[in-house]
Coordinates of C-alpha atoms and ligand atoms in Angstrom, one line a residue:
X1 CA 21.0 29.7 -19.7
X2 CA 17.8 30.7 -18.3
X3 CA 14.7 28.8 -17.7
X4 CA 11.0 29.3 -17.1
X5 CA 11.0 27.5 -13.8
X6 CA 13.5 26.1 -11.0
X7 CA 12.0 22.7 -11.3
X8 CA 9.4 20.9 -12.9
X9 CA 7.8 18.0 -11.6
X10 CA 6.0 15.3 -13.6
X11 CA 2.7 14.1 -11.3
X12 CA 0.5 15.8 -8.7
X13 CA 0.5 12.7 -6.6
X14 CA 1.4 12.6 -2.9
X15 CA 5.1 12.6 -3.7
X16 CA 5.1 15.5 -6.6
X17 CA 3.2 17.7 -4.1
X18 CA 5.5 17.0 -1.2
X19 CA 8.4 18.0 -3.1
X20 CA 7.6 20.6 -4.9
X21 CA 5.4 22.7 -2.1
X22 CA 9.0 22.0 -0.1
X23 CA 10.7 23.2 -2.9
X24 CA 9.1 26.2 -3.5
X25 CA 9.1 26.9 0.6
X26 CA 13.1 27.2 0.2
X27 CA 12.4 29.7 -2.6
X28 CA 12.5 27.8 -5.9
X29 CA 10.0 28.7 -9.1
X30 CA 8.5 25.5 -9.3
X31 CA 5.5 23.8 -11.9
X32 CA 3.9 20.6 -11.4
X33 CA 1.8 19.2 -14.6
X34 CA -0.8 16.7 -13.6
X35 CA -3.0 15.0 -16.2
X36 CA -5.6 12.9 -14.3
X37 CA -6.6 14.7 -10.7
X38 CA -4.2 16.3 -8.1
X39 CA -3.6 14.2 -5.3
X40 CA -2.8 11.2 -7.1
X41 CA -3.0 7.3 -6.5
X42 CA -3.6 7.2 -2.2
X43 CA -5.7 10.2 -2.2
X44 CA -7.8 9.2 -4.9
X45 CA -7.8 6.1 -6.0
X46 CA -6.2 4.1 -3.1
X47 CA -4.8 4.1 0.6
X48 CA -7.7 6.6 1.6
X49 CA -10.7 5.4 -0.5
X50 CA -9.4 1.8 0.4
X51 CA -9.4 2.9 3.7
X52 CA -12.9 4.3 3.4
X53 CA -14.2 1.1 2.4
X54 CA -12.5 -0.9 4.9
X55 CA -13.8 1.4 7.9
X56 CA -17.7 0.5 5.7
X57 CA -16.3 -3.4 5.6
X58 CA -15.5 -3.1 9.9
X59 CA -19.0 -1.4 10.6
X60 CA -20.5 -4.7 10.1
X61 CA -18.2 -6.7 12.0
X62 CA -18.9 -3.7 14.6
X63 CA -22.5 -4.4 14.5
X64 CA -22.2 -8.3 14.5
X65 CA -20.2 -8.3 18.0
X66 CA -22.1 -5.3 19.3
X67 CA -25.0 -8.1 19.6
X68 CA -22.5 -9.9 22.1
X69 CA -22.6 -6.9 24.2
X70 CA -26.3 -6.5 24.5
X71 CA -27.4 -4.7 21.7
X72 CA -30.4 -5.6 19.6
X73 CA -30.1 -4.4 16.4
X74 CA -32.2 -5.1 12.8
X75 CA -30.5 -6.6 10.2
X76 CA -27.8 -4.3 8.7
X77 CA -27.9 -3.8 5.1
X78 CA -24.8 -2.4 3.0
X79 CA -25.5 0.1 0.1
X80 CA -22.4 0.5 -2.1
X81 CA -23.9 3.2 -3.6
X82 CA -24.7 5.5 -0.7
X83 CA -20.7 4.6 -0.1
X84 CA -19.6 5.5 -3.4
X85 CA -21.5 9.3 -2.9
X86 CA -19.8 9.7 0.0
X87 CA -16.7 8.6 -1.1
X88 CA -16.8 10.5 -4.0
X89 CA -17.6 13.9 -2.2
X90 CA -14.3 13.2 0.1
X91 CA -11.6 12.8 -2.7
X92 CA -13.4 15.5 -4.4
X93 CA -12.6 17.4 -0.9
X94 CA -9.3 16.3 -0.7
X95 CA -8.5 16.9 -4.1
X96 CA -9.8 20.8 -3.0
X97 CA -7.1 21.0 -0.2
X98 CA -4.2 19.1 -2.3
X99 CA -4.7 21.9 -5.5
X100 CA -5.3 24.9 -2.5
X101 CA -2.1 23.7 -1.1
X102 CA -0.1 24.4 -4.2
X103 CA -1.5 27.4 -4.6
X104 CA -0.7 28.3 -1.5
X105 CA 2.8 27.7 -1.4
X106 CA 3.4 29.0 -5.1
X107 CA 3.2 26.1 -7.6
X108 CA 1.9 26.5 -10.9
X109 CA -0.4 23.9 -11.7
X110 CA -0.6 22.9 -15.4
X111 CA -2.9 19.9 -16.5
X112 CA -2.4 18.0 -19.1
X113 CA 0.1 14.9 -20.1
X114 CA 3.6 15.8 -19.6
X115 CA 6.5 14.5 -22.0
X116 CA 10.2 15.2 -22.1
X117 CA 11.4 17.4 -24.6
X118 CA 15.3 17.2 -24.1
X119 CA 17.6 17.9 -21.5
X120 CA 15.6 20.7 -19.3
X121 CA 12.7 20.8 -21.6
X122 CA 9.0 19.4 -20.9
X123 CA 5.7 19.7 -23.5
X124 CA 2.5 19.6 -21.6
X125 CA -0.5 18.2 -23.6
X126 CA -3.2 20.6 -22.1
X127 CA -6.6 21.2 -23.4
X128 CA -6.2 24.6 -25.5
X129 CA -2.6 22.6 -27.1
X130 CA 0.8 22.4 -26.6
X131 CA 3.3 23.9 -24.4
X132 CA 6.3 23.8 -23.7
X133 CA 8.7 24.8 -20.1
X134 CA 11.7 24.3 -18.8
X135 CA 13.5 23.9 -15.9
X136 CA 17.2 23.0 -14.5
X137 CA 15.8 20.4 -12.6
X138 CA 12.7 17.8 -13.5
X139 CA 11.3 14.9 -11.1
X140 CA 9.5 12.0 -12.5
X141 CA 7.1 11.4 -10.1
X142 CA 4.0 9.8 -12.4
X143 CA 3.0 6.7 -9.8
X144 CA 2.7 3.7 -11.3
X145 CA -1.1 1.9 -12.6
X146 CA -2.3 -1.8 -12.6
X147 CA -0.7 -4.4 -14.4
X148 CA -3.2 -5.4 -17.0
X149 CA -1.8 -7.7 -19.1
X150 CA 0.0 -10.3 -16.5
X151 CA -2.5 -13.5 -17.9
X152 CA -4.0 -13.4 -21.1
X153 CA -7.4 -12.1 -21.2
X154 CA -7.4 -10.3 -17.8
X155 CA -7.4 -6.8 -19.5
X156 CA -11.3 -7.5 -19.4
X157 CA -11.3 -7.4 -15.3
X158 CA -11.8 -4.7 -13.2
X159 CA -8.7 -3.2 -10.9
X160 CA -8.7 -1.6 -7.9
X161 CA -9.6 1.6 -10.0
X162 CA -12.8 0.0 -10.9
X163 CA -13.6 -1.5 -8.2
X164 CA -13.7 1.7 -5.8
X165 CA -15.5 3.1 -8.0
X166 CA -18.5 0.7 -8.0
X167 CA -21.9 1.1 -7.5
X168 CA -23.1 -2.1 -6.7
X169 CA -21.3 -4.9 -5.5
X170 CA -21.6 -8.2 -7.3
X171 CA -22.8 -11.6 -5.2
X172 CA -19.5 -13.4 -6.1
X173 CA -16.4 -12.6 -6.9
X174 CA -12.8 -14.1 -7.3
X175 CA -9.6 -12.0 -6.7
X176 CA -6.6 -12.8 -8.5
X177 CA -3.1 -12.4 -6.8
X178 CA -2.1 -12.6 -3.3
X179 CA -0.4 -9.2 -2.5
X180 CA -1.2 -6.0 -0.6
X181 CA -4.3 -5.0 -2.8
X182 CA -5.4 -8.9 -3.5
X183 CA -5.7 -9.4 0.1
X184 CA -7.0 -6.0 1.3
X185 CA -10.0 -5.8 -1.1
X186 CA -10.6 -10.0 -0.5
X187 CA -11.2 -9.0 3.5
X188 CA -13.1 -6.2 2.7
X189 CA -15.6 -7.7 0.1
X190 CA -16.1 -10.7 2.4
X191 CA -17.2 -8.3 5.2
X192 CA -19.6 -6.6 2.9
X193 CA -21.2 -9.9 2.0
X194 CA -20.0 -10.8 -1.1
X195 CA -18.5 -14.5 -1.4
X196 CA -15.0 -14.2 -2.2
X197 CA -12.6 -16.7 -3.6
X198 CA -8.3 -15.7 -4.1
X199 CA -6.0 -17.4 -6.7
X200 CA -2.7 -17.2 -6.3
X201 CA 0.7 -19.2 -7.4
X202 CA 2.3 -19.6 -3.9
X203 CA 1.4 -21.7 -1.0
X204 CA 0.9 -19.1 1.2
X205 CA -0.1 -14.8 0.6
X206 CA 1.9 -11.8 1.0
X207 CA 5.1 -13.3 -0.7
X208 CA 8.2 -11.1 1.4
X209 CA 5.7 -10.7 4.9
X210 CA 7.2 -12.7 8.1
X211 CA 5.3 -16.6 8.1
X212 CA 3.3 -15.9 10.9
X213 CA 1.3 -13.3 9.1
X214 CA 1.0 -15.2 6.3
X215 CA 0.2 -18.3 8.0
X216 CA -2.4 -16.1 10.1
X217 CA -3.9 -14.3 7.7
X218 CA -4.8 -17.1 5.2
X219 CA -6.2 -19.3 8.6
X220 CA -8.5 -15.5 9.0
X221 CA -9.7 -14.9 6.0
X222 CA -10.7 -18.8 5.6
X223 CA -12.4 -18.1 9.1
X224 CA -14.3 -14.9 7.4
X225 CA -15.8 -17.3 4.4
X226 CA -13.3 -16.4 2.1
X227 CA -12.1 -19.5 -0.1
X228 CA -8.1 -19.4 -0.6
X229 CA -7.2 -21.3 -3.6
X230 CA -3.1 -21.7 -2.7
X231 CA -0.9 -22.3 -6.3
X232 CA -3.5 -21.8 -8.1
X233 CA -3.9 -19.5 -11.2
X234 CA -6.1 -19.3 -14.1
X235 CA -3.8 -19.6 -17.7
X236 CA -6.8 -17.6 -19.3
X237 CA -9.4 -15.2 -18.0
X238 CA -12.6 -15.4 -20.6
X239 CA -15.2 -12.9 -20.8
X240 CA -18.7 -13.9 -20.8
X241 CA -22.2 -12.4 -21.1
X242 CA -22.5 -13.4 -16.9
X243 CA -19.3 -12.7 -16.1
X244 CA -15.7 -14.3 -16.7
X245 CA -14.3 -18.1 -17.3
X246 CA -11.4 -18.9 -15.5
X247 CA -9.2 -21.6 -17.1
X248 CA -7.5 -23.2 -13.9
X249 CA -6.2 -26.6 -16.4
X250 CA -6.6 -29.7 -16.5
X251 CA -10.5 -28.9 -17.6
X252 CA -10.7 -27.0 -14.4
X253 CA -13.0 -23.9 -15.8
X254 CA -14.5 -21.8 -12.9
X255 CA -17.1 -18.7 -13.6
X256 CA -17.6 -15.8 -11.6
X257 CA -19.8 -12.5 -12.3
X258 CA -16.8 -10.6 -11.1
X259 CA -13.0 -10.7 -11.3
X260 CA -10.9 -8.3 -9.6
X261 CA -7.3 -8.5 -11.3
X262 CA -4.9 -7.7 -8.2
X263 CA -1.5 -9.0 -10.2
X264 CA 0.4 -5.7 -8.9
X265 CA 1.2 -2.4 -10.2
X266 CA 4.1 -1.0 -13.0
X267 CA 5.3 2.3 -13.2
X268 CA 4.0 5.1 -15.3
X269 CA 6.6 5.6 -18.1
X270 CA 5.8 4.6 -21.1
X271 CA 4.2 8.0 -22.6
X272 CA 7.4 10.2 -20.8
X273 CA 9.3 10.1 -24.2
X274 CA 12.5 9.1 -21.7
X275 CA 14.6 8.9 -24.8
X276 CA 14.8 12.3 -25.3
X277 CA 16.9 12.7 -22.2
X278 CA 18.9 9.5 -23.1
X279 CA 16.8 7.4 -20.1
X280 CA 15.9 3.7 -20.1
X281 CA 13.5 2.2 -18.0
X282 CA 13.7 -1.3 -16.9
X283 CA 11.7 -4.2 -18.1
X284 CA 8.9 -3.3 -15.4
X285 CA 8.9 0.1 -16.8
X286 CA 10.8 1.6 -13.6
X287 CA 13.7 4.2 -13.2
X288 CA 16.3 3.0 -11.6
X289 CA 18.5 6.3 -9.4
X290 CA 21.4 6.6 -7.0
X291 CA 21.4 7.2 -3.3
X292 CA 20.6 11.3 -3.9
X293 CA 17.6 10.2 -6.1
X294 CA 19.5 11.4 -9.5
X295 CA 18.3 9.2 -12.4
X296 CA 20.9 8.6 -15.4
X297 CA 19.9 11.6 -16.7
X298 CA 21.9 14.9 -15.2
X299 CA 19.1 17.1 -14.3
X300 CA 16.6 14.7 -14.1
X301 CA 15.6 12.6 -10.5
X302 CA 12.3 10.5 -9.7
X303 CA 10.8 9.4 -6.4
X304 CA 8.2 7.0 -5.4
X305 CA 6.5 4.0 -7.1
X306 CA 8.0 5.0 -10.8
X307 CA 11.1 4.2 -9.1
X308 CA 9.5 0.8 -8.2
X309 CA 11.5 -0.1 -4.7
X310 CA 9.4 0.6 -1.9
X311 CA 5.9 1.5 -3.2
X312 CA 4.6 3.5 -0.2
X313 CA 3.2 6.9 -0.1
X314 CA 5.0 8.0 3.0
X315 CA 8.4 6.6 0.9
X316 CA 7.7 9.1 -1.8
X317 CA 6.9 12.1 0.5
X318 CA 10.2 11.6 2.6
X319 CA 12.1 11.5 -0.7
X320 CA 10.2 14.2 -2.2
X321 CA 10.9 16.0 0.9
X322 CA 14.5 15.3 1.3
X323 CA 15.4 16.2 -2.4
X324 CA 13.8 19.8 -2.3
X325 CA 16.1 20.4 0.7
X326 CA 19.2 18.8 -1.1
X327 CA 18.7 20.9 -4.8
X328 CA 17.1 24.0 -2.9
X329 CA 17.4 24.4 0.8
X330 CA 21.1 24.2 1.3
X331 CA 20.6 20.6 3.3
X332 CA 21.9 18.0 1.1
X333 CA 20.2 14.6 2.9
X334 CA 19.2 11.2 1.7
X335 CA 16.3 8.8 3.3
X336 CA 16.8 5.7 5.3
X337 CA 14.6 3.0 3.9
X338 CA 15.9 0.3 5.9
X339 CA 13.7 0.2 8.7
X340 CA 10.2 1.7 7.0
X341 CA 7.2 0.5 8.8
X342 CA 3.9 -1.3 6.3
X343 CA 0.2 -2.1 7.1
X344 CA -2.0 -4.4 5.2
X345 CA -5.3 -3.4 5.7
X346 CA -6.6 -6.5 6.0
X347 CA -9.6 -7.6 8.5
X348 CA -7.8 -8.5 11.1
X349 CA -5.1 -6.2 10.1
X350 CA -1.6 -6.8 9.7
X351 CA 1.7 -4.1 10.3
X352 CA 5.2 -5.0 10.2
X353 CA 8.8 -2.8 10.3
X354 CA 11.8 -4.7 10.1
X355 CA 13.2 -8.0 8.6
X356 CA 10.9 -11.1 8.3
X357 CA 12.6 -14.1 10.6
X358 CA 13.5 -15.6 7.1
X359 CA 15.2 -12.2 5.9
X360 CA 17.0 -12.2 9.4
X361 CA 18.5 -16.3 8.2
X362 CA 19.2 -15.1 5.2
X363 CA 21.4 -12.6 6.2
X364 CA 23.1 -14.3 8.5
X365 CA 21.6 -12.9 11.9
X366 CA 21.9 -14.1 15.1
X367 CA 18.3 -13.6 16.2
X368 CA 16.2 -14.3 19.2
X369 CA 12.5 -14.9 18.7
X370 CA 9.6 -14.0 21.1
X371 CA 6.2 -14.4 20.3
X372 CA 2.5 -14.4 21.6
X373 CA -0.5 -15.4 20.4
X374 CA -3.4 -14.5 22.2
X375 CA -7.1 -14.1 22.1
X376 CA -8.1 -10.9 22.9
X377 CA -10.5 -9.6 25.2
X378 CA -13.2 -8.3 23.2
X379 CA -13.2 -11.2 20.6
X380 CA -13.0 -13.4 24.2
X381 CA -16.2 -12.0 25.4
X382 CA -18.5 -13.2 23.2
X383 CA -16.9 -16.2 21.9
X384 CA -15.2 -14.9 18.8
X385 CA -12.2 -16.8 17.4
X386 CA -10.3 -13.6 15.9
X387 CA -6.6 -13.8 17.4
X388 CA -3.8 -11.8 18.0
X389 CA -0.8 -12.6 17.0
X390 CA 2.4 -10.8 17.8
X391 CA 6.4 -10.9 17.0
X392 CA 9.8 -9.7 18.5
X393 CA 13.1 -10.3 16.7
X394 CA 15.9 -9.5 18.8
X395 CA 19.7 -9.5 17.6
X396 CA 21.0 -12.1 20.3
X397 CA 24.4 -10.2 20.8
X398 CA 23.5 -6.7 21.0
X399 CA 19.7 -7.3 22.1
X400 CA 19.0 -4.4 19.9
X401 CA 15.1 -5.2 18.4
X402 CA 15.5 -5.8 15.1
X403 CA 12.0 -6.4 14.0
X404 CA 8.4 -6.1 15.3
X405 CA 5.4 -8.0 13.6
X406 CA 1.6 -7.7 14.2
X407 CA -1.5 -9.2 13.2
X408 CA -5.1 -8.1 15.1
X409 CA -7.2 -5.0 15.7
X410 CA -5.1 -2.0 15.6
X411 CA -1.6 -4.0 14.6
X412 CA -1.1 -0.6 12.3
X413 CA -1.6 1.9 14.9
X414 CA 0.6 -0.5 17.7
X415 CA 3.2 -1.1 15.2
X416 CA 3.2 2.7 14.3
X417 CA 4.9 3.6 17.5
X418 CA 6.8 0.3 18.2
X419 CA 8.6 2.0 14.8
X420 CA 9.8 4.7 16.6
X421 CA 11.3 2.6 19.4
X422 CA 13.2 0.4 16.4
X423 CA 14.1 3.5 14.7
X424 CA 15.5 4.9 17.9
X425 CA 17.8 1.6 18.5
X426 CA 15.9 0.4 21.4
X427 CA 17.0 -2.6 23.2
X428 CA 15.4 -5.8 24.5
X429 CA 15.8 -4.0 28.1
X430 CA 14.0 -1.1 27.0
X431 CA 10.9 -3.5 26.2
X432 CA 11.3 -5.1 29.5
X433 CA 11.6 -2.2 32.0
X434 CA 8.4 -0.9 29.7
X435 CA 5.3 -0.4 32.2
X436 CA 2.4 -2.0 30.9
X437 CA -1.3 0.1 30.2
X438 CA -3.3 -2.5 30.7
X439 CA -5.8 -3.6 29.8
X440 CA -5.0 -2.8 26.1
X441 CA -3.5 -5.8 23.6
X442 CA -0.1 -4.2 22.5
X443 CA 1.2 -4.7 26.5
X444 CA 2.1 -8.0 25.4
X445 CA 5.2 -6.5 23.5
X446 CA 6.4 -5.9 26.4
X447 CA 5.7 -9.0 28.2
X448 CA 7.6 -11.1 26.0
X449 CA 9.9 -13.0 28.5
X450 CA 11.5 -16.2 27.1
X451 CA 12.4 -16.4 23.1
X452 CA 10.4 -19.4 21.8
X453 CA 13.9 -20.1 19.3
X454 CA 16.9 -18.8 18.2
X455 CA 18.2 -18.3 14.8
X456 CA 19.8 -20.0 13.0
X457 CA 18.7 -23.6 15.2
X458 CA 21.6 -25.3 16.7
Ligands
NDP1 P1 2.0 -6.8 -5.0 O1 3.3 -6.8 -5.6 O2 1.9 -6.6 -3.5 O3 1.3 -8.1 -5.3 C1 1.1 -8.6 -6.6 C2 0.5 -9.9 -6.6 O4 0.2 -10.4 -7.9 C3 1.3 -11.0 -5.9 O5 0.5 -11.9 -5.2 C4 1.9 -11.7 -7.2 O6 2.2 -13.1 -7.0 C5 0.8 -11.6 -8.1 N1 1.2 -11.7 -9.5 C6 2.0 -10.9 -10.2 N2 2.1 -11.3 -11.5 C7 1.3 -12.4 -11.6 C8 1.0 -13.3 -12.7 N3 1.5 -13.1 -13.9 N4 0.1 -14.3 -12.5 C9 -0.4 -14.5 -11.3 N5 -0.1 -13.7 -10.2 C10 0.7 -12.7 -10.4 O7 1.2 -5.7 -5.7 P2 -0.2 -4.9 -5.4 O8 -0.7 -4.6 -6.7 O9 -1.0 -5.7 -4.4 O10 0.3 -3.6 -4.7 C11 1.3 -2.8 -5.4 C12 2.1 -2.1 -4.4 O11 1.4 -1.0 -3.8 C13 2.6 -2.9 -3.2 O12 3.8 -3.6 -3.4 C14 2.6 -1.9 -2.1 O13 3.9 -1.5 -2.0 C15 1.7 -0.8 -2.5 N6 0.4 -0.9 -1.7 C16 0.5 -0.7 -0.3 C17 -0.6 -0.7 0.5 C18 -0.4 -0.5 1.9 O14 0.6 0.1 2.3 N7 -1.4 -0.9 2.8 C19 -1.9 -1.1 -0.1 C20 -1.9 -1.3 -1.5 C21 -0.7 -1.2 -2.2 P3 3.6 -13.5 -6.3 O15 3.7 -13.1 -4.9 O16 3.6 -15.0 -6.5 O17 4.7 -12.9 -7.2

């Protein structure tokens, strides 16, 4: 049987692009339909415009400690909309490079909504109609969106698709949910002045992350003005002419001009007519595949968040990656994903690669813990009360490091290359016969002497 193409790939995100451009580098005929814009969730509507803001958000701590060094400076004033222009011309940039990058390597773009058809078959909703491809192989790679219907009424609130795209940023506002996105957007509206308060059902945030973070974070962003309102959310979310009701019980009814709905994310499926191929998704809307990425369906894979197991971008790039060499480039490898390395852009930031000390219990580790907790220089200096806080797990027989935790400035980019050291199997020794650069805040890794417990207690 012949078909139009070697592969088609559902989704011009981060992941689709990765694995087709690699694809089509080994030699394969390869189409990728996209029907929002190329580049997909991090480059347009996430990780990099997040990170945008964030960088806006840190220019006014910048400028507040900057007066502790010396500097006399007016009042700073933040303009969402001067942000939002600039922003907007970058994605619009980036989206240039993603869409030259496909045609660079080969890939024929086609926008419009895909569907399956069948086994090998895809009809793309574009604007002048129908058409239909096929393909031996198709990847699902559509991403997932925000869960809008987690509390009745909250449909009415704005995500964080709305919200980076704002033009002005209201005075108050209350954040629902205490994940990645709840917590990232509740540090960066405090530091652009807006008074921020976080529901959420468990006692601490970041359900999964290592206590200390959690613990640390919810004693920062207190310390930044932010409320934290700890097993507590609203039953109802009620629109008003000012703003939204939320119903918190027992006649507790708060308002706040602005509600930013952070209750996670579900996978795109719903409109990818999976039945035709003889696919389920799950309850969340999620494709579940084997080891080589191979859904249910012969023929038919999917990377990344539609897969809903580790929603990262660099996840679905490595897996994009690695199933273009498999299907075309004669190298058939599968991923690790047991040691993958996460920030939370939060301010202070957070980064973290390996098991949490409750994971390491669980699963029945012998672990030793070293910790410090520090405040660092620059926050020292002019009387700040930021701290650092840092975390070692070490497996007490084989003093192989296990895990490395980090919350404080540049905990992303420190944790970044501890990552390597833990993917490399480095030891406790290797840490300790480490040099120091000094004076910088990520020697203390390396100057972690004594464990302050070991797992499980005696
Ligand atoms: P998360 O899964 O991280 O968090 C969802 C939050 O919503 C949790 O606090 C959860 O509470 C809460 N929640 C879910 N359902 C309800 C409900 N019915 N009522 C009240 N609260 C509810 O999702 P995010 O949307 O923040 O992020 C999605 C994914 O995107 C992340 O898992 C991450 O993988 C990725 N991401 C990564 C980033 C990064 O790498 N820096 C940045 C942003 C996103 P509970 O904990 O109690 O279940």
């Amino acid at each position: 049987m012949t078909f139009d193409f070697d592969l088609i790939t559902l989704g011009a995100g981060s992941g689709g692009v990765a694995a087709s451009r690699r694809a089509a580098l080994h030699g394969a005929r390869v189409a990728i339909v996209e029907g929002s814009r190329v580049g997909g969730t991090c480059v347009i509507r996430g990780c990099v415009p997040k990170k945008l803001l964030m960088y806006a958000a840190q220019f006014g701590d910048a400028m507040h400690e900057a007066r502790g060094y010396g500097w006399v400076l007016p009042e700073p004033q933040f303009e969402m909309a001067r942000w939002a222009a600039s922003k907007a011309a970058e994605t619009q940039r980036l989206e240039g490079i993603y869409r030259t990058m496909l045609q660079g390597s080969g890939v024929e773009l086609f926008e419009g909504w895909a569907r399956l058809d069948g086994p090998n078959r895809v009809v793309v909703n574009t604007e002048s109609g129908e058409k239909a491809i096929t393909a031996r192989h198709i990847l699902i790679a559509t991403g997932g969106s925000p869960v809008r219907d987690s509390i009745p009424g909250i449909e009415a609130c704005a995500t964080s698709d709305e919200l980076l795209d704002l033009q002005q940023l209201p005075d108050r506002a209350a954040v629902i949910g205490s994940g990645y996105i709840a917590l990232e957007f509740a540090s960066i509206l405090a530091r652009l002045g807006v008074q921020v308060s976080v529901f959420y059902r468990a006692d601490l945030p970041l359900r999964g992350f290592d206590e200390m973070l959690r613990t640390a974070i919810a004693a920062e962003l207190t310390a930044a003005g932010v409320q934290l309102h700890p097993s507590s959310v609203p039953r109802r979310v009620q629109r008003t002419p000012g703003g939204f009701l939320l119903s918190l019980g027992e006649d507790r009814v708060l308002e706040f001009p602005w509600v930013l709905n952070a209750t996670g994310r579900r996978p795109n499926t719903a409109q990818l007519n999976l039945a035709s191929v003889g696919l389920q998704a799950d309850a969340e809307g999620a494709l579940s595949v084997d080891a080589d990425l191979q859904t249910d369906a012969s023929g038919v894979y999917a990377i990344g968040d539609v897969t809903n197991r580790l929603n990262l971008t660099p996840v679905a790039i490595a897996e994009g990656r690695a199933l273009a060499d498999s299907l075309f480039g004669g190298q058939p490898r599968r991923v690790d994903l047991s040691r993958v390395a996460s920030a939370v852009f939060t301010l202070p930031p957070m980064a973290t690669v390996g098991l949490s000390e409750a994971q390491a219990l669980e699963a029945g580790l012998h672990v030793a813990v070293y910790e410090a907790d520090f405040r660092p220089m620059k926050q020292a200096f002019i009387g700040g009360t930021e701290r650092t806080r840092m975390k070692l797990l070490v497996d007490a027989d084989s003093q192989v490091v296990l895990a490395a935790h980090m919350i404080g400035a540049d905990a992303p980019e420190i944790i970044q290359s501890l990552a390597v050291a833990l993917s490399a199997g480095a030891t406790k020794a290797h840490f300790d016969r480490t040099i120091v650069m000094h004076p910088t805040a990520a020697e203390e890794f390396v100057l972690m002497r004594e464990p302050v417990r070991l797992l499980p207690a005696a």
